[in-house]
Amino acid sequence: MEGLLAALEGSGLATWARGARWGYAALSGAHVLGIALLVGAMVPLNLVRLGLGRVPQEPIARVLVPAAGVGLALAAATGAVLFAVRASEYAALAVVQAKLILVALGTASALVLHAAYGWFMERAGARRRAIHAGVSLVLWLMVLALGRLIAFVG
Ligand code: HEM
């Protein structure tokens, strides 16, 4: 494990990001853009699935599910480089460990549910959609809070 973390820290991307002041700022900004897209799509989507507004769910899901997917991909790609910059330090933090476990759980559960019930959950009943929405809402807001906490505990 230590060898892997050291290899990450010594990688070309991590070395570049550590030394490039504006590059690091852009990377961190892109991470926040990914988070904004993900959470900004997941919150209204899940509230609609929980019954807010009594509006048709499928057209809303057709816009917000891809937005959340792009946001997650951007947050994960930029987050991986941010992590590599100080891999050993981040890996030792409980807040980072908890955040990464929740990101993995959230991603895996979304993929499994969407594979089973359709990309827009169109084959799921109202009860299953509502349960998934509640779990997803809590989970991604916890990831958001844990991510922001890193700066205060590291
Ligand atoms: C594989 C996925 C991810 C990895 C490896 C990752 C890693 C990181 C790292 C290393 C930082 C910098 C911490 C610091 O020193 O301040 C960070 C910041 C942050 N992350 Fe992530 N992250 C990932 C996905 C996410 C997701 C999905 C969210 C939100 C839903 C998120 C929310 C945040 C927040 C709010 C910050 C603080 C941003 C700031 O204050 O500038 N991260 N992340």
PDB file of C-alpha atoms and ligand atoms in Angstrom:
ATOM      1  CA  MET A   1       0.000   0.000   0.000  1.00  0.00           C
ATOM      2  CA  GLU A   2       2.792   2.441   0.943  1.00  0.00           C
ATOM      3  CA  GLY A   3       4.530   1.663  -2.339  1.00  0.00           C
ATOM      4  CA  LEU A   4       1.353   2.386  -4.297  1.00  0.00           C
ATOM      5  CA  LEU A   5       0.827   5.704  -2.479  1.00  0.00           C
ATOM      6  CA  ALA A   6       4.465   6.698  -3.090  1.00  0.00           C
ATOM      7  CA  ALA A   7       4.104   5.777  -6.778  1.00  0.00           C
ATOM      8  CA  LEU A   8       0.978   7.959  -7.016  1.00  0.00           C
ATOM      9  CA  GLU A   9       2.810  10.891  -5.416  1.00  0.00           C
ATOM     10  CA  GLY A  10       5.751  10.435  -7.787  1.00  0.00           C
ATOM     11  CA  SER A  11       3.584  10.174 -10.925  1.00  0.00           C
ATOM     12  CA  GLY A  12       3.949  12.785 -13.671  1.00  0.00           C
ATOM     13  CA  LEU A  13       0.466  14.265 -13.131  1.00  0.00           C
ATOM     14  CA  ALA A  14       0.933  14.602  -9.357  1.00  0.00           C
ATOM     15  CA  THR A  15       4.377  16.201  -9.789  1.00  0.00           C
ATOM     16  CA  TRP A  16       2.936  18.660 -12.336  1.00  0.00           C
ATOM     17  CA  ALA A  17      -0.089  19.541 -10.130  1.00  0.00           C
ATOM     18  CA  ARG A  18       2.133  20.024  -7.041  1.00  0.00           C
ATOM     19  CA  GLY A  19       4.347  22.520  -8.861  1.00  0.00           C
ATOM     20  CA  ALA A  20       1.781  24.321 -11.031  1.00  0.00           C
ATOM     21  CA  ARG A  21       0.093  26.967  -8.904  1.00  0.00           C
ATOM     22  CA  TRP A  22      -2.565  27.923 -11.464  1.00  0.00           C
ATOM     23  CA  GLY A  23      -2.780  24.350 -12.718  1.00  0.00           C
ATOM     24  CA  TYR A  24      -3.643  23.189  -9.201  1.00  0.00           C
ATOM     25  CA  ALA A  25      -6.177  26.022  -8.871  1.00  0.00           C
ATOM     26  CA  ALA A  26      -7.806  25.002 -12.176  1.00  0.00           C
ATOM     27  CA  LEU A  27      -7.882  21.349 -11.080  1.00  0.00           C
ATOM     28  CA  SER A  28      -9.492  22.261  -7.785  1.00  0.00           C
ATOM     29  CA  GLY A  29     -11.989  24.518  -9.618  1.00  0.00           C
ATOM     30  CA  ALA A  30     -12.858  21.683 -12.004  1.00  0.00           C
ATOM     31  CA  HIS A  31     -13.423  19.409  -8.958  1.00  0.00           C
ATOM     32  CA  VAL A  32     -15.880  21.965  -7.570  1.00  0.00           C
ATOM     33  CA  LEU A  33     -17.599  22.224 -11.003  1.00  0.00           C
ATOM     34  CA  GLY A  34     -18.032  18.425 -11.004  1.00  0.00           C
ATOM     35  CA  ILE A  35     -19.435  18.545  -7.445  1.00  0.00           C
ATOM     36  CA  ALA A  36     -21.802  21.386  -8.396  1.00  0.00           C
ATOM     37  CA  LEU A  37     -23.101  19.434 -11.417  1.00  0.00           C
ATOM     38  CA  LEU A  38     -23.488  16.212  -9.412  1.00  0.00           C
ATOM     39  CA  VAL A  39     -25.115  17.635  -6.283  1.00  0.00           C
ATOM     40  CA  GLY A  40     -26.982  20.331  -8.231  1.00  0.00           C
ATOM     41  CA  ALA A  41     -28.628  17.577 -10.289  1.00  0.00           C
ATOM     42  CA  MET A  42     -29.041  14.939  -7.547  1.00  0.00           C
ATOM     43  CA  VAL A  43     -30.836  17.163  -5.038  1.00  0.00           C
ATOM     44  CA  PRO A  44     -33.728  18.303  -7.288  1.00  0.00           C
ATOM     45  CA  LEU A  45     -33.932  14.864  -8.979  1.00  0.00           C
ATOM     46  CA  ASN A  46     -34.247  13.057  -5.658  1.00  0.00           C
ATOM     47  CA  LEU A  47     -36.720  15.591  -4.250  1.00  0.00           C
ATOM     48  CA  VAL A  48     -38.914  15.107  -7.343  1.00  0.00           C
ATOM     49  CA  ARG A  49     -38.646  11.327  -6.856  1.00  0.00           C
ATOM     50  CA  LEU A  50     -39.749  11.823  -3.247  1.00  0.00           C
ATOM     51  CA  GLY A  51     -42.890  13.545  -4.546  1.00  0.00           C
ATOM     52  CA  LEU A  52     -41.971  17.243  -4.520  1.00  0.00           C
ATOM     53  CA  GLY A  53     -44.025  19.289  -6.958  1.00  0.00           C
ATOM     54  CA  ARG A  54     -46.001  16.266  -8.224  1.00  0.00           C
ATOM     55  CA  VAL A  55     -44.389  16.728 -11.671  1.00  0.00           C
ATOM     56  CA  PRO A  56     -43.693  13.975 -14.273  1.00  0.00           C
ATOM     57  CA  GLN A  57     -40.455  12.293 -13.209  1.00  0.00           C
ATOM     58  CA  GLU A  58     -39.157  10.861 -16.475  1.00  0.00           C
ATOM     59  CA  PRO A  59     -38.537  14.101 -18.473  1.00  0.00           C
ATOM     60  CA  ILE A  60     -36.785  15.592 -15.441  1.00  0.00           C
ATOM     61  CA  ALA A  61     -34.660  12.443 -15.034  1.00  0.00           C
ATOM     62  CA  ARG A  62     -33.688  12.593 -18.736  1.00  0.00           C
ATOM     63  CA  VAL A  63     -31.963  15.947 -18.108  1.00  0.00           C
ATOM     64  CA  LEU A  64     -30.677  15.499 -14.559  1.00  0.00           C
ATOM     65  CA  VAL A  65     -29.339  11.891 -14.691  1.00  0.00           C
ATOM     66  CA  PRO A  66     -26.798  12.709 -17.484  1.00  0.00           C
ATOM     67  CA  ALA A  67     -25.846  15.956 -15.691  1.00  0.00           C
ATOM     68  CA  ALA A  68     -25.180  13.992 -12.482  1.00  0.00           C
ATOM     69  CA  GLY A  69     -23.177  11.376 -14.432  1.00  0.00           C
ATOM     70  CA  VAL A  70     -20.953  14.008 -16.072  1.00  0.00           C
ATOM     71  CA  GLY A  71     -20.507  15.727 -12.690  1.00  0.00           C
ATOM     72  CA  LEU A  72     -19.501  12.470 -10.990  1.00  0.00           C
ATOM     73  CA  ALA A  73     -17.027  11.611 -13.774  1.00  0.00           C
ATOM     74  CA  LEU A  74     -15.445  15.084 -13.556  1.00  0.00           C
ATOM     75  CA  ALA A  75     -15.304  15.029  -9.731  1.00  0.00           C
ATOM     76  CA  ALA A  76     -13.780  11.521  -9.737  1.00  0.00           C
ATOM     77  CA  ALA A  77     -11.158  12.316 -12.427  1.00  0.00           C
ATOM     78  CA  THR A  78     -10.033  15.609 -10.852  1.00  0.00           C
ATOM     79  CA  GLY A  79     -10.354  14.164  -7.311  1.00  0.00           C
ATOM     80  CA  ALA A  80      -7.987  11.328  -8.244  1.00  0.00           C
ATOM     81  CA  VAL A  81      -5.278  13.840  -9.288  1.00  0.00           C
ATOM     82  CA  LEU A  82      -5.859  16.028  -6.200  1.00  0.00           C
ATOM     83  CA  PHE A  83      -5.486  12.850  -4.090  1.00  0.00           C
ATOM     84  CA  ALA A  84      -2.248  11.849  -5.851  1.00  0.00           C
ATOM     85  CA  VAL A  85      -0.637  15.206  -4.943  1.00  0.00           C
ATOM     86  CA  ARG A  86      -0.529  14.206  -1.247  1.00  0.00           C
ATOM     87  CA  ALA A  87      -1.564  10.537  -1.413  1.00  0.00           C
ATOM     88  CA  SER A  88       0.069   9.268   1.821  1.00  0.00           C
ATOM     89  CA  GLU A  89      -1.274  12.172   3.864  1.00  0.00           C
ATOM     90  CA  TYR A  90      -4.845  11.891   2.460  1.00  0.00           C
ATOM     91  CA  ALA A  91      -4.942   8.084   2.737  1.00  0.00           C
ATOM     92  CA  ALA A  92      -4.236   8.334   6.488  1.00  0.00           C
ATOM     93  CA  LEU A  93      -7.237  10.627   7.123  1.00  0.00           C
ATOM     94  CA  ALA A  94     -10.458   8.935   8.346  1.00  0.00           C
ATOM     95  CA  VAL A  95     -12.493  11.681   6.640  1.00  0.00           C
ATOM     96  CA  VAL A  96     -10.920  10.847   3.258  1.00  0.00           C
ATOM     97  CA  GLN A  97     -11.354   7.084   3.809  1.00  0.00           C
ATOM     98  CA  ALA A  98     -15.047   7.569   4.692  1.00  0.00           C
ATOM     99  CA  LYS A  99     -15.557   9.872   1.690  1.00  0.00           C
ATOM    100  CA  LEU A 100     -14.007   7.385  -0.759  1.00  0.00           C
ATOM    101  CA  ILE A 101     -16.061   4.484   0.656  1.00  0.00           C
ATOM    102  CA  LEU A 102     -19.265   6.531   0.253  1.00  0.00           C
ATOM    103  CA  VAL A 103     -18.303   7.603  -3.313  1.00  0.00           C
ATOM    104  CA  ALA A 104     -17.718   3.915  -4.194  1.00  0.00           C
ATOM    105  CA  LEU A 105     -21.011   2.835  -2.537  1.00  0.00           C
ATOM    106  CA  GLY A 106     -22.993   5.631  -4.225  1.00  0.00           C
ATOM    107  CA  THR A 107     -21.517   4.913  -7.652  1.00  0.00           C
ATOM    108  CA  ALA A 108     -21.987   1.134  -7.330  1.00  0.00           C
ATOM    109  CA  SER A 109     -25.586   1.402  -6.082  1.00  0.00           C
ATOM    110  CA  ALA A 110     -26.510   3.869  -8.859  1.00  0.00           C
ATOM    111  CA  LEU A 111     -25.003   1.578 -11.523  1.00  0.00           C
ATOM    112  CA  VAL A 112     -26.712  -1.555 -10.148  1.00  0.00           C
ATOM    113  CA  LEU A 113     -30.126   0.155  -9.780  1.00  0.00           C
ATOM    114  CA  HIS A 114     -29.974   1.817 -13.190  1.00  0.00           C
ATOM    115  CA  ALA A 115     -28.919  -1.477 -14.800  1.00  0.00           C
ATOM    116  CA  ALA A 116     -31.896  -3.204 -13.164  1.00  0.00           C
ATOM    117  CA  TYR A 117     -34.566  -0.512 -13.581  1.00  0.00           C
ATOM    118  CA  GLY A 118     -33.406   1.583 -16.584  1.00  0.00           C
ATOM    119  CA  TRP A 119     -31.237   4.708 -16.774  1.00  0.00           C
ATOM    120  CA  PHE A 120     -34.159   6.889 -15.720  1.00  0.00           C
ATOM    121  CA  MET A 121     -35.537   4.310 -13.238  1.00  0.00           C
ATOM    122  CA  GLU A 122     -38.490   4.045 -15.616  1.00  0.00           C
ATOM    123  CA  ARG A 123     -39.052   0.362 -14.743  1.00  0.00           C
ATOM    124  CA  ALA A 124     -39.084   0.945 -10.959  1.00  0.00           C
ATOM    125  CA  GLY A 125     -42.221   1.415  -8.880  1.00  0.00           C
ATOM    126  CA  ALA A 126     -42.848   4.661  -6.953  1.00  0.00           C
ATOM    127  CA  ARG A 127     -41.809   3.068  -3.623  1.00  0.00           C
ATOM    128  CA  ARG A 128     -38.442   1.819  -4.914  1.00  0.00           C
ATOM    129  CA  ARG A 129     -37.731   5.183  -6.587  1.00  0.00           C
ATOM    130  CA  ALA A 130     -38.507   6.998  -3.333  1.00  0.00           C
ATOM    131  CA  ILE A 131     -36.260   4.696  -1.242  1.00  0.00           C
ATOM    132  CA  HIS A 132     -33.394   5.089  -3.732  1.00  0.00           C
ATOM    133  CA  ALA A 133     -33.952   8.872  -3.774  1.00  0.00           C
ATOM    134  CA  GLY A 134     -33.791   9.145   0.035  1.00  0.00           C
ATOM    135  CA  VAL A 135     -30.632   7.018   0.302  1.00  0.00           C
ATOM    136  CA  SER A 136     -28.953   8.854  -2.588  1.00  0.00           C
ATOM    137  CA  LEU A 137     -29.804  12.281  -1.152  1.00  0.00           C
ATOM    138  CA  VAL A 138     -28.261  11.470   2.252  1.00  0.00           C
ATOM    139  CA  LEU A 139     -25.238   9.729   0.738  1.00  0.00           C
ATOM    140  CA  TRP A 140     -24.168  12.470  -1.724  1.00  0.00           C
ATOM    141  CA  LEU A 141     -24.716  15.227   0.836  1.00  0.00           C
ATOM    142  CA  MET A 142     -22.480  13.276   3.241  1.00  0.00           C
ATOM    143  CA  VAL A 143     -19.798  13.020   0.518  1.00  0.00           C
ATOM    144  CA  LEU A 144     -20.090  16.790   0.005  1.00  0.00           C
ATOM    145  CA  ALA A 145     -19.695  17.500   3.736  1.00  0.00           C
ATOM    146  CA  LEU A 146     -16.784  15.044   4.115  1.00  0.00           C
ATOM    147  CA  GLY A 147     -15.040  16.580   1.088  1.00  0.00           C
ATOM    148  CA  ARG A 148     -15.287  20.068   2.572  1.00  0.00           C
ATOM    149  CA  LEU A 149     -14.070  18.747   5.940  1.00  0.00           C
ATOM    150  CA  ILE A 150     -10.755  17.495   4.493  1.00  0.00           C
ATOM    151  CA  ALA A 151      -9.311  21.022   4.492  1.00  0.00           C
ATOM    152  CA  PHE A 152     -10.069  21.380   8.224  1.00  0.00           C
ATOM    153  CA  VAL A 153      -8.706  18.057   9.508  1.00  0.00           C
ATOM    154  CA  GLY A 154      -5.690  17.587   7.219  1.00  0.00           C
TER     155      GLY A 154
HETATM  156  C1  HEM B   1     -13.079   9.428  -6.541  1.00  0.00           C
HETATM  157  C2  HEM B   1     -13.651  10.547  -6.210  1.00  0.00           C
HETATM  158  C3  HEM B   1     -13.020  11.687  -5.421  1.00  0.00           C
HETATM  159  C4  HEM B   1     -11.744  11.860  -4.921  1.00  0.00           C
HETATM  160  C5  HEM B   1     -10.558  10.923  -5.030  1.00  0.00           C
HETATM  161  C6  HEM B   1     -11.731  13.159  -4.239  1.00  0.00           C
HETATM  162  C7  HEM B   1     -10.614  13.733  -3.622  1.00  0.00           C
HETATM  163  C8  HEM B   1     -10.570  15.025  -3.131  1.00  0.00           C
HETATM  164  C9  HEM B   1      -9.392  15.710  -2.644  1.00  0.00           C
HETATM  165  C10 HEM B   1      -7.998  15.100  -2.580  1.00  0.00           C
HETATM  166  C11 HEM B   1      -9.755  16.962  -2.260  1.00  0.00           C
HETATM  167  C12 HEM B   1      -8.820  18.066  -1.707  1.00  0.00           C
HETATM  168  C13 HEM B   1      -8.953  18.145  -0.214  1.00  0.00           C
HETATM  169  C14 HEM B   1      -8.192  19.305   0.400  1.00  0.00           C
HETATM  170  O1  HEM B   1      -6.999  19.153   0.660  1.00  0.00           O
HETATM  171  O2  HEM B   1      -8.807  20.341   0.633  1.00  0.00           O
HETATM  172  C15 HEM B   1     -11.175  17.082  -2.470  1.00  0.00           C
HETATM  173  C16 HEM B   1     -11.938  18.193  -2.170  1.00  0.00           C
HETATM  174  C17 HEM B   1     -13.302  18.193  -2.135  1.00  0.00           C
HETATM  175  N1  HEM B   1     -14.130  17.192  -2.592  1.00  0.00           N
HETATM  176 FE1  HEM B   1     -13.543  15.503  -3.518  1.00  0.00          FE
HETATM  177  N2  HEM B   1     -12.980  13.713  -4.338  1.00  0.00           N
HETATM  178  C18 HEM B   1     -13.806  12.844  -5.040  1.00  0.00           C
HETATM  179  C19 HEM B   1     -15.138  13.019  -5.337  1.00  0.00           C
HETATM  180  C20 HEM B   1     -15.926  13.994  -4.723  1.00  0.00           C
HETATM  181  C21 HEM B   1     -17.360  14.069  -4.822  1.00  0.00           C
HETATM  182  C22 HEM B   1     -18.225  13.097  -5.626  1.00  0.00           C
HETATM  183  C23 HEM B   1     -17.760  15.133  -4.044  1.00  0.00           C
HETATM  184  C24 HEM B   1     -19.137  15.691  -3.748  1.00  0.00           C
HETATM  185  C25 HEM B   1     -20.285  15.102  -3.880  1.00  0.00           C
HETATM  186  C26 HEM B   1     -16.577  15.745  -3.493  1.00  0.00           C
HETATM  187  C27 HEM B   1     -16.563  16.844  -2.646  1.00  0.00           C
HETATM  188  C28 HEM B   1     -15.442  17.573  -2.329  1.00  0.00           C
HETATM  189  C29 HEM B   1     -15.448  18.888  -1.696  1.00  0.00           C
HETATM  190  C30 HEM B   1     -16.692  19.684  -1.263  1.00  0.00           C
HETATM  191  C31 HEM B   1     -14.110  19.279  -1.584  1.00  0.00           C
HETATM  192  C32 HEM B   1     -13.578  20.597  -1.017  1.00  0.00           C
HETATM  193  C33 HEM B   1     -13.479  21.566  -2.182  1.00  0.00           C
HETATM  194  C34 HEM B   1     -12.952  22.917  -1.747  1.00  0.00           C
HETATM  195  O3  HEM B   1     -13.270  23.328  -0.645  1.00  0.00           O
HETATM  196  O4  HEM B   1     -12.209  23.539  -2.536  1.00  0.00           O
HETATM  197  N3  HEM B   1     -15.478  15.014  -3.927  1.00  0.00           N
HETATM  198  N4  HEM B   1     -11.645  15.887  -3.017  1.00  0.00           N
END
